[in-house]
Coordinates of C-alpha atoms in Angstrom, one line a residue:
Chain A
M60 CA -0.5 3.2 25.0
R61 CA 2.8 4.1 23.3
I62 CA 2.4 6.6 20.5
H63 CA 5.0 6.2 17.8
C64 CA 5.4 8.3 14.7
A65 CA 4.5 6.1 11.6
G66 CA 4.7 8.8 9.0
A67 CA 4.5 12.6 8.6
N68 CA 0.8 12.3 9.2
A69 CA 0.5 9.0 10.9
F70 CA 0.9 7.4 14.3
L71 CA 1.2 3.7 15.3
L72 CA -0.4 3.2 18.7
D73 CA 1.1 0.3 20.5
M74 CA -0.9 -1.2 23.3
S75 CA 0.8 -4.6 23.5
E76 CA 2.0 -6.1 26.7
G77 CA 4.1 -9.1 25.5
T78 CA 2.0 -11.7 23.8
F79 CA -1.3 -11.0 22.0
Q80 CA -4.2 -10.3 24.4
D81 CA -7.8 -10.4 23.5
T82 CA -8.9 -7.9 26.1
I83 CA -6.5 -5.3 24.7
Q84 CA -7.8 -6.0 21.2
V85 CA -11.4 -5.5 22.2
R86 CA -10.5 -2.1 23.6
I87 CA -8.7 -1.3 20.3
W88 CA -11.8 -2.0 18.3
G89 CA -13.7 0.3 20.7
M90 CA -11.0 3.0 20.1
A91 CA -11.3 2.6 16.3
H92 CA -15.0 3.0 16.7
V93 CA -14.6 6.2 18.6
L94 CA -12.0 7.6 16.2
Q95 CA -14.1 6.8 13.1
A96 CA -16.4 9.7 14.0
A97 CA -13.5 12.1 14.8
Q98 CA -12.8 14.9 12.4
G99 CA -9.4 14.9 10.7
I100 CA -8.8 11.1 10.9
T101 CA -8.5 9.6 7.4
M102 CA -7.5 6.0 8.0
L103 CA -7.6 3.5 10.9
T104 CA -5.9 0.1 10.6
P105 CA -6.2 -2.2 13.6
G106 CA -3.2 -4.5 14.0
A107 CA -2.5 -7.1 16.7
N108 CA -2.7 -5.1 19.9
N109 CA -1.9 -1.9 18.0
L110 CA -3.7 0.6 15.8
L111 CA -2.4 2.6 12.9
V112 CA -3.9 6.1 12.6
V113 CA -3.5 8.4 9.6
F114 CA -4.7 12.0 9.9
D115 CA -5.4 14.8 7.3
P116 CA -2.2 16.9 7.3
Q117 CA -4.0 20.0 6.1
I118 CA -6.4 20.3 9.1
T119 CA -4.9 18.5 12.0
E120 CA -2.0 19.5 14.3
I121 CA 0.3 17.0 16.0
Q122 CA -0.5 18.3 19.5
S123 CA -4.3 18.1 19.1
I124 CA -4.2 14.6 17.7
H125 CA -2.1 13.4 20.7
R126 CA -4.9 14.7 22.9
L127 CA -7.6 13.1 20.8
L128 CA -5.9 9.7 20.8
K129 CA -5.5 9.7 24.6
Q130 CA -9.1 10.7 25.1
A131 CA -10.3 8.0 22.6
W132 CA -8.3 5.3 24.4
D133 CA -9.8 6.3 27.7
Q134 CA -13.3 6.3 26.2
A135 CA -12.7 2.9 24.6
A136 CA -12.4 1.2 28.0
S137 CA -16.2 1.5 28.5
I138 CA -17.4 0.6 25.0
S139 CA -18.8 -2.8 24.2
I140 CA -19.5 -3.8 20.6
T141 CA -21.6 -7.0 20.2
P142 CA -19.7 -9.2 17.8
R143 CA -21.2 -11.1 14.8
E144 CA -21.0 -14.8 15.0
L145 CA -20.2 -16.9 11.9
V146 CA -20.2 -20.6 11.5
V147 CA -17.9 -22.1 8.8
S148 CA -18.2 -25.7 7.6
V149 CA -14.9 -27.4 6.9
V150 CA -13.9 -30.6 5.1
Y151 CA -11.0 -31.7 7.2
G152 CA -8.1 -33.9 5.8
G153 CA -8.0 -35.5 2.4
D154 CA -6.9 -33.7 -0.7
G155 CA -7.9 -30.3 0.7
G156 CA -6.2 -30.8 4.1
E157 CA -2.9 -32.4 3.3
D158 CA -1.2 -31.3 6.5
L159 CA -3.7 -32.9 8.9
A160 CA -1.5 -36.0 9.4
H161 CA 1.6 -33.8 9.8
V162 CA -0.1 -31.6 12.4
A163 CA -1.3 -34.7 14.3
Q164 CA 2.2 -36.0 14.3
Q165 CA 3.7 -32.7 15.5
T166 CA 1.2 -32.3 18.3
R167 CA 1.2 -36.0 19.2
L168 CA -2.6 -36.1 18.8
S169 CA -4.7 -38.3 16.6
E170 CA -6.2 -36.7 13.5
T171 CA -9.6 -37.0 15.1
E172 CA -8.3 -35.2 18.2
V173 CA -6.9 -32.3 16.1
V174 CA -10.2 -31.8 14.4
R175 CA -12.1 -32.1 17.7
L176 CA -9.9 -29.4 19.2
H177 CA -10.0 -27.1 16.1
T178 CA -13.9 -27.3 16.2
S179 CA -14.1 -27.0 19.9
C180 CA -13.6 -23.2 20.4
A181 CA -14.8 -19.8 19.3
Y182 CA -12.2 -17.8 17.4
R183 CA -12.0 -14.1 17.2
V184 CA -11.0 -12.2 14.0
A185 CA -8.1 -10.2 15.6
M186 CA -7.3 -8.2 12.5
I187 CA -7.7 -8.1 8.7
G188 CA -4.5 -7.6 6.8
Y189 CA -1.6 -9.2 5.0
S190 CA -3.7 -9.8 1.9
P191 CA -7.2 -8.7 1.0
G192 CA -9.7 -10.3 3.3
F193 CA -7.2 -12.3 5.3
G194 CA -8.4 -12.6 8.9
Y195 CA -6.0 -13.6 11.7
L196 CA -8.1 -15.8 14.0
T197 CA -7.0 -15.9 17.6
G198 CA -8.1 -18.4 20.3
L199 CA -6.4 -21.5 18.9
P200 CA -5.9 -24.1 21.6
P201 CA -2.2 -24.1 22.7
Q202 CA -2.0 -27.8 21.8
L203 CA -2.4 -26.8 18.2
H204 CA 0.3 -24.1 18.1
V205 CA 2.7 -25.5 15.4
P206 CA 5.6 -23.5 14.0
R207 CA 5.2 -22.4 10.4
R208 CA 6.8 -24.5 7.7
D209 CA 10.5 -23.9 7.1
R210 CA 9.8 -23.5 3.4
P211 CA 6.6 -21.8 2.5
R212 CA 4.5 -23.6 -0.2
L213 CA 4.4 -21.6 -3.4
S214 CA 0.7 -22.0 -3.6
V215 CA -2.0 -22.7 -1.1
E216 CA -5.6 -22.8 -2.5
R217 CA -8.1 -20.3 -1.5
K218 CA -10.5 -21.3 1.3
S219 CA -7.9 -23.6 2.8
V220 CA -8.2 -23.7 6.6
C221 CA -4.7 -23.3 8.0
L222 CA -2.7 -23.1 11.2
G223 CA 0.3 -20.9 11.7
G224 CA 1.9 -20.4 15.1
E225 CA -0.9 -19.1 17.5
F226 CA -3.3 -18.3 14.7
T227 CA -5.7 -20.1 12.4
C228 CA -7.1 -18.7 9.2
V229 CA -9.1 -19.3 6.0
M230 CA -7.1 -18.4 2.9
P231 CA -8.9 -15.7 0.9
Q232 CA -6.8 -16.1 -2.2
T233 CA -4.6 -18.8 -3.7
T234 CA -1.2 -17.5 -2.5
P235 CA 2.1 -18.7 -1.2
S236 CA 1.9 -19.6 2.5
G237 CA 4.0 -21.3 5.2
W238 CA 1.0 -22.3 7.2
H239 CA -0.3 -25.9 7.7
I240 CA -3.4 -26.9 5.7
L241 CA -6.0 -28.7 7.8
G242 CA -9.0 -28.7 5.4
K243 CA -11.2 -26.8 3.0
A244 CA -13.9 -24.3 4.1
Q245 CA -17.3 -24.2 2.5
C246 CA -18.2 -20.6 2.7
P247 CA -18.8 -17.5 0.5
P248 CA -15.8 -15.9 -1.1
L249 CA -13.6 -14.3 1.7
F250 CA -12.9 -11.4 -0.6
D251 CA -14.9 -10.0 -3.4
P252 CA -13.7 -6.6 -4.7
T253 CA -17.1 -6.0 -6.5
A254 CA -19.3 -6.6 -3.4
Q255 CA -20.4 -3.7 -1.2
K256 CA -18.9 -5.4 1.8
P257 CA -15.9 -7.0 0.2
C258 CA -14.7 -9.0 3.2
F259 CA -16.5 -12.1 4.6
L260 CA -14.7 -11.6 7.9
Q261 CA -14.6 -8.3 9.9
A262 CA -12.2 -7.6 12.8
G263 CA -14.0 -8.5 16.0
D264 CA -16.2 -11.3 14.5
I265 CA -16.5 -14.6 16.3
V266 CA -15.9 -17.6 14.1
R267 CA -16.7 -21.3 14.8
F268 CA -15.6 -24.2 12.6
V269 CA -17.8 -27.2 12.2
R270 CA -17.1 -30.5 10.4
A271 CA -18.9 -30.5 7.0
Chain B
M285 CA -11.1 6.5 -26.4
L286 CA -7.5 5.6 -26.7
E287 CA -5.9 2.6 -28.3
I288 CA -2.7 1.2 -26.8
L289 CA -0.1 0.3 -29.6
S290 CA 2.7 -1.2 -27.4
D291 CA 2.8 -4.0 -24.8
G292 CA 4.0 -3.1 -21.3
P293 CA 3.1 -5.3 -18.4
F294 CA 4.2 -2.5 -16.0
N295 CA 2.2 0.2 -17.7
T296 CA -0.9 0.5 -15.7
V297 CA -3.9 2.8 -15.0
Q298 CA -3.3 4.5 -11.7
D299 CA -4.9 7.2 -9.6
L300 CA -4.3 8.2 -6.0
G301 CA -5.1 4.8 -4.7
R302 CA -7.8 3.3 -2.5
P303 CA -6.9 4.3 1.1
S304 CA -10.4 3.5 2.3
A305 CA -9.8 -0.2 1.4
V306 CA -6.6 -0.6 3.4
P307 CA -8.5 -1.8 6.5
W308 CA -9.7 -4.7 4.4
G309 CA -6.2 -5.8 3.6
V310 CA -6.1 -4.1 0.2
C311 CA -2.9 -2.3 -0.6
A312 CA -3.2 1.5 -0.8
G313 CA -1.9 1.4 -4.4
G314 CA -2.1 4.4 -6.8
A315 CA 0.6 6.2 -8.6
M316 CA 4.1 5.6 -7.3
D317 CA 5.1 9.2 -8.1
R318 CA 2.0 11.0 -6.9
E319 CA 3.3 14.5 -7.5
S320 CA 3.7 13.8 -11.2
L321 CA 0.3 12.1 -11.5
I322 CA -1.3 15.2 -9.9
R323 CA 0.7 17.5 -12.2
A324 CA -0.4 15.6 -15.3
N325 CA -4.0 15.8 -14.2
I326 CA -3.8 19.5 -13.5
L327 CA -2.4 20.1 -16.9
A328 CA -5.1 18.0 -18.6
G329 CA -7.8 19.9 -16.7
N330 CA -8.8 17.1 -14.4
T331 CA -9.3 16.7 -10.7
V332 CA -6.0 15.8 -9.1
G333 CA -6.9 12.2 -8.4
A334 CA -8.3 11.3 -11.8
A335 CA -7.1 8.0 -13.3
A336 CA -4.2 8.3 -15.7
M337 CA -1.5 6.0 -17.1
E338 CA 1.7 5.2 -15.2
I339 CA 4.2 4.3 -17.9
M340 CA 7.4 2.4 -17.2
F341 CA 7.9 0.5 -20.4
F342 CA 9.2 2.5 -23.4
P343 CA 8.8 3.2 -26.2
F344 CA 5.2 3.6 -25.3
K345 CA 2.7 4.2 -28.2
V346 CA -0.9 5.2 -28.1
R347 CA -3.4 6.3 -30.7
F348 CA -6.1 8.9 -29.8
L349 CA -9.4 7.7 -31.3
E350 CA -11.1 11.0 -30.7
N351 CA -10.1 14.6 -30.3
C352 CA -8.8 15.2 -26.8
V353 CA -6.5 17.2 -24.6
F354 CA -3.8 15.2 -22.8
A355 CA -0.7 15.9 -20.7
V356 CA 2.5 14.1 -19.9
A357 CA 4.4 14.6 -16.6
G358 CA 6.9 12.7 -14.5
A359 CA 10.1 11.2 -15.9
P360 CA 10.9 13.5 -18.9
A361 CA 10.3 11.0 -21.7
R362 CA 11.0 12.3 -25.2
A363 CA 7.5 12.8 -26.5
T364 CA 6.2 13.2 -30.0
L365 CA 2.7 13.6 -31.3
D366 CA 2.6 12.4 -35.0
G367 CA 6.3 13.2 -35.1
T368 CA 6.1 16.6 -33.6
S369 CA 8.1 16.8 -30.3
F370 CA 7.0 18.7 -27.2
P371 CA 8.6 19.4 -23.8
P372 CA 8.1 17.6 -20.5
D373 CA 5.3 18.7 -18.1
W374 CA 3.2 19.7 -21.1
S375 CA -0.4 19.4 -22.3
M376 CA -1.4 19.1 -26.0
Q377 CA -4.4 18.8 -28.1
A378 CA -4.6 15.6 -30.1
E379 CA -6.8 15.1 -33.1
A380 CA -8.6 11.7 -33.7
G381 CA -6.1 9.3 -35.2
Q382 CA -2.9 11.0 -34.0
V383 CA -0.2 8.8 -32.4
L384 CA 1.7 9.7 -29.2
I385 CA 5.1 8.1 -28.7
L386 CA 7.1 8.3 -25.5
Q387 CA 10.7 7.3 -25.6
A388 CA 12.7 6.1 -22.6
P389 CA 13.6 9.1 -20.4
E390 CA 17.2 9.9 -19.6
K391 CA 16.3 10.5 -15.9
G392 CA 13.5 8.8 -13.9
V393 CA 11.6 5.7 -14.7
R394 CA 7.9 6.6 -14.6
S395 CA 6.0 9.0 -16.9
Y396 CA 2.4 9.8 -16.5
L397 CA -0.1 10.4 -19.3
A398 CA -3.4 12.0 -18.3
V399 CA -6.3 12.6 -20.7
A400 CA -8.9 15.2 -20.2
G401 CA -11.9 13.5 -18.4
G402 CA -9.6 10.8 -16.9
I403 CA -9.4 7.2 -17.9
D404 CA -12.9 6.0 -17.4
V405 CA -12.5 2.6 -15.9
P406 CA -14.9 1.4 -13.2
V407 CA -14.3 2.4 -9.6
V408 CA -13.4 -0.7 -7.6
L409 CA -13.1 -0.5 -3.8
G410 CA -13.0 3.3 -4.0
G411 CA -10.3 3.6 -6.6
R412 CA -9.7 3.3 -10.4
G413 CA -6.1 2.2 -10.1
T414 CA -4.8 -1.2 -11.1
D415 CA -4.1 -3.7 -8.3
V416 CA -1.9 -6.1 -10.2
K417 CA -1.4 -8.4 -7.3
G418 CA -5.2 -8.6 -6.6
G419 CA -6.0 -8.6 -10.3
F420 CA -8.7 -5.9 -10.1
G421 CA -9.1 -2.2 -10.8
G422 CA -7.6 -0.3 -13.7
F423 CA -8.0 -1.9 -17.1
K424 CA -9.0 -5.6 -16.5
G425 CA -6.8 -5.7 -13.4
R426 CA -3.6 -5.9 -15.4
G427 CA -0.9 -4.1 -17.3
L428 CA -1.7 -2.5 -20.7
Q429 CA -1.4 -4.5 -23.9
K430 CA -1.3 -3.7 -27.5
G431 CA -4.9 -3.4 -28.8
D432 CA -6.4 -2.4 -25.4
R433 CA -9.0 0.4 -25.9
L434 CA -9.3 2.6 -22.9
P435 CA -12.4 4.8 -22.5
C436 CA -11.9 8.5 -21.5
G437 CA -14.3 10.3 -19.3
H438 CA -16.3 13.3 -20.5
A439 CA -14.5 16.6 -20.7
E440 CA -15.2 19.9 -22.3
L441 CA -12.9 20.4 -25.2
H442 CA -10.7 23.4 -24.5
A443 CA -8.8 24.6 -27.5
L444 CA -5.1 24.8 -26.7
P445 CA -2.7 26.9 -28.7
D446 CA -0.8 24.9 -31.4
G447 CA 2.2 23.5 -29.6
G448 CA 0.3 23.2 -26.3
V449 CA 1.0 24.7 -22.9
G450 CA 3.1 23.5 -20.0
L451 CA 4.8 24.1 -16.8
S452 CA 8.2 25.4 -16.2
G453 CA 10.4 25.5 -13.1
I454 CA 9.6 21.9 -12.1
A455 CA 12.5 20.7 -10.0
A456 CA 14.7 18.2 -12.0
L457 CA 15.1 14.7 -10.6
P458 CA 18.3 14.2 -8.7
D459 CA 21.3 12.4 -10.3
K460 CA 21.0 8.7 -9.6
D461 CA 24.3 8.8 -7.7
N462 CA 23.2 11.5 -5.4
V463 CA 19.7 11.0 -4.0
V464 CA 19.2 12.5 -0.5
L465 CA 15.9 11.6 1.2
G466 CA 14.5 12.8 4.4
L467 CA 13.8 10.0 6.9
I468 CA 11.6 10.4 10.0
P469 CA 12.8 8.1 12.8
G470 CA 10.3 5.2 13.0
P471 CA 8.8 3.3 16.0
E472 CA 11.9 1.0 16.5
Y473 CA 14.6 3.5 15.7
E474 CA 15.8 3.5 19.3
A475 CA 16.1 -0.3 19.2
F476 CA 18.9 -0.2 16.7
T477 CA 22.6 0.0 17.8
Q478 CA 24.5 3.3 17.9
E479 CA 26.6 2.0 15.0
A480 CA 23.3 1.4 13.0
H481 CA 22.2 5.0 13.7
S482 CA 25.5 6.3 12.4
L483 CA 25.5 3.9 9.3
L484 CA 22.0 4.9 8.5
V485 CA 22.9 8.5 7.7
T486 CA 26.6 8.1 6.6
Q487 CA 26.8 5.2 4.2
H488 CA 25.3 5.0 0.7
W489 CA 22.3 2.7 0.1
T490 CA 22.0 1.2 -3.3
I491 CA 18.6 0.3 -4.8
T492 CA 18.9 -3.4 -5.8
P493 CA 17.2 -4.9 -8.8
H494 CA 14.4 -6.0 -6.4
A495 CA 12.6 -2.8 -6.7
N496 CA 9.0 -2.7 -7.9
R497 CA 5.6 -1.3 -6.9
V498 CA 5.6 -3.4 -3.8
G499 CA 8.9 -2.4 -2.3
F500 CA 12.5 -1.3 -2.9
R501 CA 15.2 -3.5 -1.4
L502 CA 18.3 -1.5 -0.5
E503 CA 21.9 -2.7 0.0
G504 CA 24.5 -1.0 2.1
Q505 CA 28.1 -2.1 2.9
S506 CA 27.3 -2.7 6.5
P507 CA 24.0 -4.0 7.9
L508 CA 21.7 -2.2 10.4
L509 CA 21.4 -4.3 13.5
T510 CA 19.1 -4.0 16.5
R511 CA 20.6 -4.3 20.0
Q512 CA 18.6 -7.5 20.5
S513 CA 16.3 -9.5 18.3
L514 CA 12.8 -8.0 18.3
S515 CA 9.6 -9.9 18.0
L516 CA 6.8 -7.5 17.0
L517 CA 3.1 -8.2 16.7
S518 CA 1.7 -7.6 13.2
H519 CA 0.8 -3.9 12.6
G520 CA -0.3 -1.7 9.8
V521 CA 2.4 -0.4 7.5
L522 CA 2.2 2.6 5.2
P523 CA 4.1 3.2 1.9
G524 CA 7.4 4.9 2.7
T525 CA 8.1 2.8 5.7
V526 CA 11.7 1.6 5.9
Q527 CA 11.6 -1.9 7.4
V528 CA 14.8 -3.7 8.5
P529 CA 14.6 -7.5 8.5
P530 CA 17.1 -9.4 10.7
A531 CA 19.8 -9.5 8.0
G532 CA 20.0 -5.7 8.3
Q533 CA 19.4 -4.6 4.7
P534 CA 16.4 -2.2 4.6
I535 CA 13.3 -2.6 2.5
I536 CA 11.3 0.5 1.6
Q537 CA 7.5 -0.3 1.4
M538 CA 6.0 1.3 -1.8
A539 CA 2.5 1.8 -3.1
D540 CA 1.5 -1.8 -3.5
A541 CA 3.0 -3.0 -0.2
N542 CA 1.1 -5.5 2.0
T543 CA -1.0 -3.6 4.5
C544 CA 0.7 -5.0 7.5
G545 CA 4.0 -6.4 8.6
G546 CA 6.1 -7.3 11.5
Y547 CA 9.7 -6.2 10.8
P548 CA 11.3 -3.4 12.8
K549 CA 10.8 0.1 11.3
I550 CA 13.8 2.3 11.4
G551 CA 12.2 5.2 9.7
I552 CA 9.6 6.6 7.3
I553 CA 10.1 8.5 4.0
A554 CA 7.3 11.0 3.5
E555 CA 6.0 12.9 0.5
P556 CA 7.4 14.6 -1.5
D557 CA 10.6 12.5 -1.1
L558 CA 8.7 9.3 -1.7
S559 CA 7.7 10.5 -5.1
V560 CA 11.3 11.3 -5.9
L561 CA 12.4 7.8 -4.7
A562 CA 9.7 6.3 -7.0
Q563 CA 11.6 7.7 -10.0
M564 CA 15.0 6.2 -9.1
P565 CA 16.1 3.1 -11.0
P566 CA 18.0 0.1 -9.5
G567 CA 21.6 1.0 -9.0
S568 CA 20.8 4.5 -7.7
R569 CA 22.7 5.5 -4.6
I570 CA 20.7 7.0 -1.7
R571 CA 21.7 8.8 1.4
F572 CA 19.3 9.5 4.3
K573 CA 19.0 12.7 6.3
L574 CA 17.0 12.5 9.6
V575 CA 14.1 14.9 9.8
T576 CA 11.5 15.4 12.6
Q577 CA 7.9 14.5 12.1
E578 CA 7.0 18.2 12.5
H579 CA 9.4 19.2 9.7
A580 CA 8.1 16.4 7.4
L581 CA 4.5 17.4 8.1
A582 CA 5.3 21.1 7.3
R583 CA 6.9 20.0 4.0
M584 CA 4.0 17.8 3.1
R585 CA 1.6 20.7 3.7
A586 CA 3.7 23.1 1.7
R587 CA 3.8 20.7 -1.3
T588 CA 0.0 20.1 -1.1
E589 CA -0.6 23.8 -1.0
A590 CA 1.7 24.4 -3.9
L591 CA -0.1 21.8 -6.0
Q592 CA -3.5 23.2 -4.9
S593 CA -2.5 26.7 -6.1
L594 CA -1.2 25.2 -9.4
A595 CA -4.6 23.5 -9.7
E596 CA -6.2 26.9 -9.5
Q597 CA -3.8 28.8 -11.7
V598 CA -3.6 26.4 -14.7
P599 CA -7.3 26.6 -15.7
A600 CA -7.3 30.4 -15.2
F601 CA -4.3 30.6 -17.5
K602 CA -5.9 28.4 -20.1
K603 CA -9.0 30.6 -20.1
H604 CA -6.8 33.7 -20.5
L605 CA -5.2 32.0 -23.6
L606 CA -8.6 31.5 -25.1
A607 CA -9.6 35.1 -24.6
S608 CA -6.4 36.6 -26.0

């Protein structure tokens, strides 16, 4: 774990070893769990194989927080959190999945094969971020890793199921995006600012896609 | 209740943001110049994080629909209440029907208007501030428009002397040609070239017109380059972070920045300097001065303590005025 300064009262903990690793991420969720109960920690934002930690400047000293972080990382090795499992129905292709043919062409697979592969595995919500409720889903089969578009679309509809590099996602809002659109999800809103739990997805969840 | 009499898409209700919602991907938000929001609230007799108005579009006009105490802080806009002018960092008593006008300030770009009791809009995701990108919080999730009627929270009506009361000795904003900001070296500082390290603290950085609540893009004569291209995994980013995309011109993340990013971070600007930066218009020239995390933390603490002591002194002073 490399501890970087990320602000007067913040550290960015970098646990990455090259490309993204699920095992490291699981330990980071464990660490965030441990730190949630720690006094003087005011904000925890898990990233991809890293963790941003903000502390209360009035009550915490830099030296003591260093010790706390190291202890929490050690403790996290032995913590296991049972993930939630979610199943999301998707209408693949057609108007709501305009890039299915393009992805098939890029990957030299048939459209049916692309859909079969996309629905064949369990994805993990690695992190929430970028925009409200946006979950980066890891575990995409390598055959479906397609570089992002050179020119991002100015508008991709919410609930679009997309591919970008090694990740897949469901768009929480209608926003610009350079990811490829495979289909349209049938699920509750991914982000509802008025709900008690505003995000449909939580870091650590397991998500499976099924054909609607 | 207040009635807004002038349109201003960038005039918004703001508080100290919603830090607890950041892990959901919601920007921290809140006032860009937090120090001034806090001062306005203290003067108005509120808790430091009460919702107030961040005003960027002048002239700003508002009518008080009931008797209330209000305060204006931040960029020193020329202020008049029914034609009677009053100084910056000042609180006044308004009678129902009176009109407050704020004219464009000579220095700074954001003024803060707090009313006793705070602007009583609903709490969304732990904050009352406007998230314009998300379209929620504040008043209908948008900038203020002519005709908007904003409810005020309950406040005991303290009688102020005619002419009001205010603060003196508030440090003036720097000239726009000479803004010096402390910068804590960030996680990728060492990945930049020696030349970049030198350029960072020697050359002037101009705030480009691409400067808003999301971020301030800077432009310097020579770009800041890394020794080799870096590919970083996405990570949480806080307001004040100075990112450097491959082209080498820095972007400072501000209150409404995305919660995560992947560009190298050469440094971080901490409070109270971030509040000063928030007042600088495009075209301002910035120089950076490297500071240690320990130094920045000590300054942040000192400022927090100074504001806390102000928060204790002002109500006591007002009480004294009433007794005398």
